[in-house]
Amino acid sequence: MGDQHAHGAGDGHGHDPNQAHHFDTMDQQIEACKMGMWLFLATEVLLFAGLFCAYTVYRGNHPEVFHHASLFLDTKLGALNTVILLLSSFTAAWAVRAAQLRQIAKLKLLLVLTLAGAVGFLVVKYVEYSAKFEHGLLWGLRYDPHDDGHHPAPKPAGAPGLVLAGATTQEYAVATPWDDLTAVQDKSLVKPAGNEVAVQAVDGRVVPEEGAPPRKPWVGSAEQVRNVHIFFGIYFVMTGLHGLHVLIGMGAIGWVLLRAAKGDFDGGYYLPVDLVALYWHLVDLIWIYLFPLLYLIG
Amino acid sequence: MKDNYLTHSKGFLSWALTLDHKRIGLMYLVATLGSFFVAGMLALVVRTELWAPDPTIISADRYNQAFTLHGAIMVFLFIIPAVPGALGNFVLPIMLGAKDVAFPRLNLLSFYLWMLGGAIAVLSILSGGVDTGWTFYTPYSTEPERLGVVMMATGVFILGFSSIFTGLNFVVTIHKLRPPGMTWFRLPLFLWATYATALIQVMATPVIGITLLLLILERTMMIGIFNPKLGGDPVLFQHFFWFYSHPAVYIMILPPLGIISELIAAFCRRELFGYKFIAFSSVAIAAFGFLVWGHHMFTSGQSTLMSMMFSALTFSVSIPTAVKIFNWLATMYKGSISFETPMLYALTFLFTFSIGGLTGIFLGALSTDIHLHDTYFVVAHFHYVMMGGGVIGLLGGLHYWWPKMTGKMYDEGPAKLACALVFIGFNTTFFVQFVMGSQGMPRRYYNYDPSFQIYHQVSTVGSYILAAAFFLMLFYLLKSLATGRQAPDNPWGASTLEWQCSSPPPHDNFSTTPTVGDPYDFSGMTYDPQIGGWRPKGAPAAQGAA
């Protein structure tokens, strides 16, 4: 929180220089700051709770889309990032211990390592995001899966469970719920998906154009499933907001590192280290939920 | 004059960078009342336009923008921050016996976030205006031509952070900064109400934050979560919106409920009847408030079972509310009531808020709500609760703590007249709206059937009476600053801690640590005509007046 310096050192009261004027004792101040931090973390959880709720609703409404689309996420990179964040959370906890024991050199090293973990996470995330952008695996209207010229459009490793076995083309065309979407008025907003046949709405149902070749049975390629962009919308918002929290966390860790370098924690006062580590654990924890929910549902 | 928080330091920066909760509270007061003025003017424009069915003074588009801005400014810039930000900030630490809130710098940050959010929200007028109503329902708000929505949503998003930080500050302050002797059950009931409010601010506001963020992304990047054209779910927006905005109704009403508890105790000179019941009813209202949001969506296509559950839960809110009302009445019974201006507001509150609460039962009942949904009945109901409850409670608190905040007494005569005008104007404006609503006049309409004209005209006349009352109030309050009598430390004979420090309070609130006892013990005080206020029995006479 940082408010422990509200009145700063040297106000001539003879108490701990880190103690703010309006607190009676240092213990009271530490307890108040910790409680404030926990409440703040609760608001962070609630902020993400809205996204988890949206995730639940759409996965409930479009389970097939989620299972399908998640196959385009790189599980290995996701797992690598999980390991990186867990390790950085570990170094953050260790840094608190070092601060408690007044091992300032060790504290600084551990904070640098935590910061390195955060950077590593963002680098991996950058690689993942670039791949999504190159292949047009994006949100809403910008969803336009394509071959980028170097690599073929990504194909899922295989989605046997997703094949509508035995369904004839016609049945598929009338029965799938996501076809309703094309019944909207404004055609310009709904792009005809890649290599699919053009469709038109009649009474909210979708029929192949006259003389069009028979539709390919759906085997789970992104071009042929509608509403995939919703998954990517949720994916980008969740991981983007989480990424923003990583950036804020890096700022906080950097701030604590600077204070450690200035010698602020030499006297056994380490509350800021404690609070920043708590924040970093939350950033880690949110990722622990994001990873399986986004990457491991195929 | 003794050194006080107003004279402690001088210059613009000493205010702009102050960490003193009293100065921040005063800045909030000026800022939120300024918003109230702007939004009130917009209400007058809306009411004047509705004088006749056909176009009267503004075009239909301008009319839509006027009622949207009226609602958004009143809700997000005035009534949510006004009581916690202004009165809460000023009173809470003193009432508690603390030197300040737990995080003074965060408190100042809250204020500046309020300023920033407010500026951005108001600038939305320049970027095309917002005409979606204050609820920003999708897909209406996701239509490309509604340019102002992004700016308005950004402003409200920032205001949300201001509200969260204030709530967080208050929760921690009440938990950790209570002086020795101030146990939970010695907290004045305003603090219980503020505590319950702060919990809602902390727990509900993040959800509107993410909702508005998604709305902004929906508009700027077309992510498709709420936009049905892209496969999104507009009803999900309503769920998210009301998950915050219904509890937010209790952010608006709980602190005024706490103010009324203080007023009733102070002006009946009596221990509050059923202290613990009133204290817990605040927390119960906060808790139930999270479980009733679906009653805003009876016609939005949720399942009948869900609607029935939400309807039943909605009725449960009336229990803790009734507990408060009956306990206040029991306190007044055989009390020695003195009818000074704050008490008149408390009595007005009992009348108008009860009507607001009881008409809420009509709307909470599924079948009648289908008939009354989106009519003027709803408009009348929430104005009876928000204005008849929230604003009138705030005015009571403002008149009650005005001598403490400014060190000046206002004239009782014009203040009582203004209170009477508020009462008459308010009921004239809104009572007829129940009638026309039940007869089918839809809310938010620019044009209407001529058979409703007489109701609209009565309502418009009422709004002018209200405006006159507020201008009178502005006049005598400003006059008190210039020529008002020096306020004694305890002009009302109230018993809570803030009346033990001088008026206005010193920079550190208390020169000596106050003794914390029963918050509603009136036995140790005696009226001293020389200072025009009350002093502890046995204390030297004629001390407070400087």
CSV table of C-alpha atoms in Angstrom, one decimal, chain A residues 22-129:
chain,number,residue,atom,x,y,z
A,22,HIS,CA,-1.7,8.5,13.0
A,23,PHE,CA,-0.9,5.0,14.2
A,24,ASP,CA,-0.3,4.4,17.9
A,25,THR,CA,2.1,1.5,17.5
A,26,MET,CA,4.1,-0.1,14.7
A,27,ASP,CA,2.2,-3.3,15.2
A,28,GLN,CA,-1.1,-1.5,14.6
A,29,GLN,CA,0.3,-0.1,11.4
A,30,ILE,CA,1.6,-3.4,10.1
A,31,GLU,CA,-1.7,-5.1,10.9
A,32,ALA,CA,-3.7,-2.4,9.2
A,33,CYS,CA,-1.5,-2.5,6.1
A,34,LYS,CA,-1.7,-6.2,5.8
A,35,MET,CA,-5.5,-6.1,6.2
A,36,GLY,CA,-5.6,-3.4,3.5
A,37,MET,CA,-3.5,-5.6,1.2
A,38,TRP,CA,-5.7,-8.7,1.7
A,39,LEU,CA,-8.8,-6.6,1.0
A,40,PHE,CA,-7.2,-5.3,-2.1
A,41,LEU,CA,-6.4,-8.8,-3.2
A,42,ALA,CA,-10.0,-9.7,-2.6
A,43,THR,CA,-11.1,-7.0,-5.0
A,44,GLU,CA,-8.6,-8.3,-7.5
A,45,VAL,CA,-10.1,-11.8,-7.2
A,46,LEU,CA,-13.6,-10.3,-7.7
A,47,LEU,CA,-12.4,-8.4,-10.8
A,48,PHE,CA,-11.3,-11.6,-12.3
A,49,ALA,CA,-14.4,-13.4,-11.0
A,50,GLY,CA,-16.4,-11.5,-13.6
A,51,LEU,CA,-14.2,-12.9,-16.3
A,52,PHE,CA,-14.4,-16.4,-14.9
A,53,CYS,CA,-18.1,-16.0,-14.8
A,54,ALA,CA,-18.3,-15.0,-18.4
A,55,TYR,CA,-16.0,-18.0,-19.2
A,56,THR,CA,-18.4,-20.3,-17.4
A,57,VAL,CA,-21.5,-18.9,-19.2
A,58,TYR,CA,-20.0,-19.2,-22.6
A,59,ARG,CA,-18.4,-22.6,-22.0
A,60,GLY,CA,-21.8,-23.7,-20.8
A,61,ASN,CA,-23.5,-22.4,-23.9
A,62,HIS,CA,-20.8,-23.4,-26.4
A,63,PRO,CA,-18.9,-26.3,-24.9
A,64,GLU,CA,-17.9,-27.6,-28.4
A,65,VAL,CA,-16.4,-24.2,-29.3
A,66,PHE,CA,-14.3,-24.1,-26.2
A,67,HIS,CA,-13.0,-27.6,-26.6
A,68,HIS,CA,-12.2,-27.0,-30.2
A,69,ALA,CA,-10.6,-23.6,-29.9
A,70,SER,CA,-8.4,-24.4,-26.9
A,71,LEU,CA,-6.6,-26.9,-29.2
A,72,PHE,CA,-5.0,-23.9,-30.9
A,73,LEU,CA,-3.3,-22.8,-27.7
A,74,ASP,CA,0.2,-24.0,-27.2
A,75,THR,CA,0.1,-26.2,-24.2
A,76,LYS,CA,3.8,-26.5,-23.9
A,77,LEU,CA,4.4,-22.8,-23.8
A,78,GLY,CA,1.5,-22.5,-21.3
A,79,ALA,CA,3.1,-25.1,-19.1
A,80,LEU,CA,6.4,-23.4,-19.4
A,81,ASN,CA,4.9,-20.2,-18.2
A,82,THR,CA,3.2,-22.0,-15.3
A,83,VAL,CA,6.5,-23.3,-14.2
A,84,ILE,CA,8.2,-19.9,-14.5
A,85,LEU,CA,5.5,-18.2,-12.4
A,86,LEU,CA,5.5,-20.9,-9.8
A,87,LEU,CA,9.3,-20.5,-9.5
A,88,SER,CA,9.1,-16.7,-9.3
A,89,SER,CA,6.4,-17.1,-6.6
A,90,PHE,CA,8.9,-19.3,-4.7
A,91,THR,CA,11.7,-16.8,-5.0
A,92,ALA,CA,9.3,-14.0,-3.9
A,93,ALA,CA,8.4,-16.0,-0.7
A,94,TRP,CA,12.1,-16.7,-0.1
A,95,ALA,CA,12.8,-13.0,-0.5
A,96,VAL,CA,10.4,-12.3,2.4
A,97,ARG,CA,12.2,-14.8,4.5
A,98,ALA,CA,15.5,-13.2,3.6
A,99,ALA,CA,14.1,-9.8,4.5
A,100,GLN,CA,13.0,-11.2,7.9
A,101,LEU,CA,16.5,-12.5,8.5
A,102,ARG,CA,17.9,-9.1,7.4
A,103,GLN,CA,19.9,-10.9,4.6
A,104,ILE,CA,19.8,-7.9,2.3
A,105,ALA,CA,22.2,-9.2,-0.4
A,106,LYS,CA,20.2,-12.4,-0.6
A,107,LEU,CA,17.0,-10.4,-0.6
A,108,LYS,CA,18.2,-8.3,-3.6
A,109,LEU,CA,19.2,-11.4,-5.5
A,110,LEU,CA,15.9,-13.1,-4.9
A,111,LEU,CA,14.0,-10.0,-6.0
A,112,VAL,CA,16.0,-9.9,-9.2
A,113,LEU,CA,15.2,-13.5,-9.8
A,114,THR,CA,11.5,-12.9,-9.3
A,115,LEU,CA,11.7,-10.0,-11.7
A,116,ALA,CA,13.5,-12.2,-14.2
A,117,GLY,CA,10.7,-14.7,-13.9
A,118,ALA,CA,8.2,-12.0,-14.6
A,119,VAL,CA,10.1,-11.0,-17.7
A,120,GLY,CA,10.4,-14.6,-18.8
A,121,PHE,CA,6.7,-15.0,-18.5
A,122,LEU,CA,6.0,-12.0,-20.6
A,123,VAL,CA,8.5,-13.1,-23.3
A,124,VAL,CA,6.8,-16.4,-23.6
A,125,LYS,CA,3.4,-14.7,-23.7
A,126,TYR,CA,4.7,-12.5,-26.5
A,127,VAL,CA,5.7,-15.5,-28.5
A,128,GLU,CA,2.3,-17.0,-28.0
A,129,TYR,CA,0.4,-13.8,-28.8
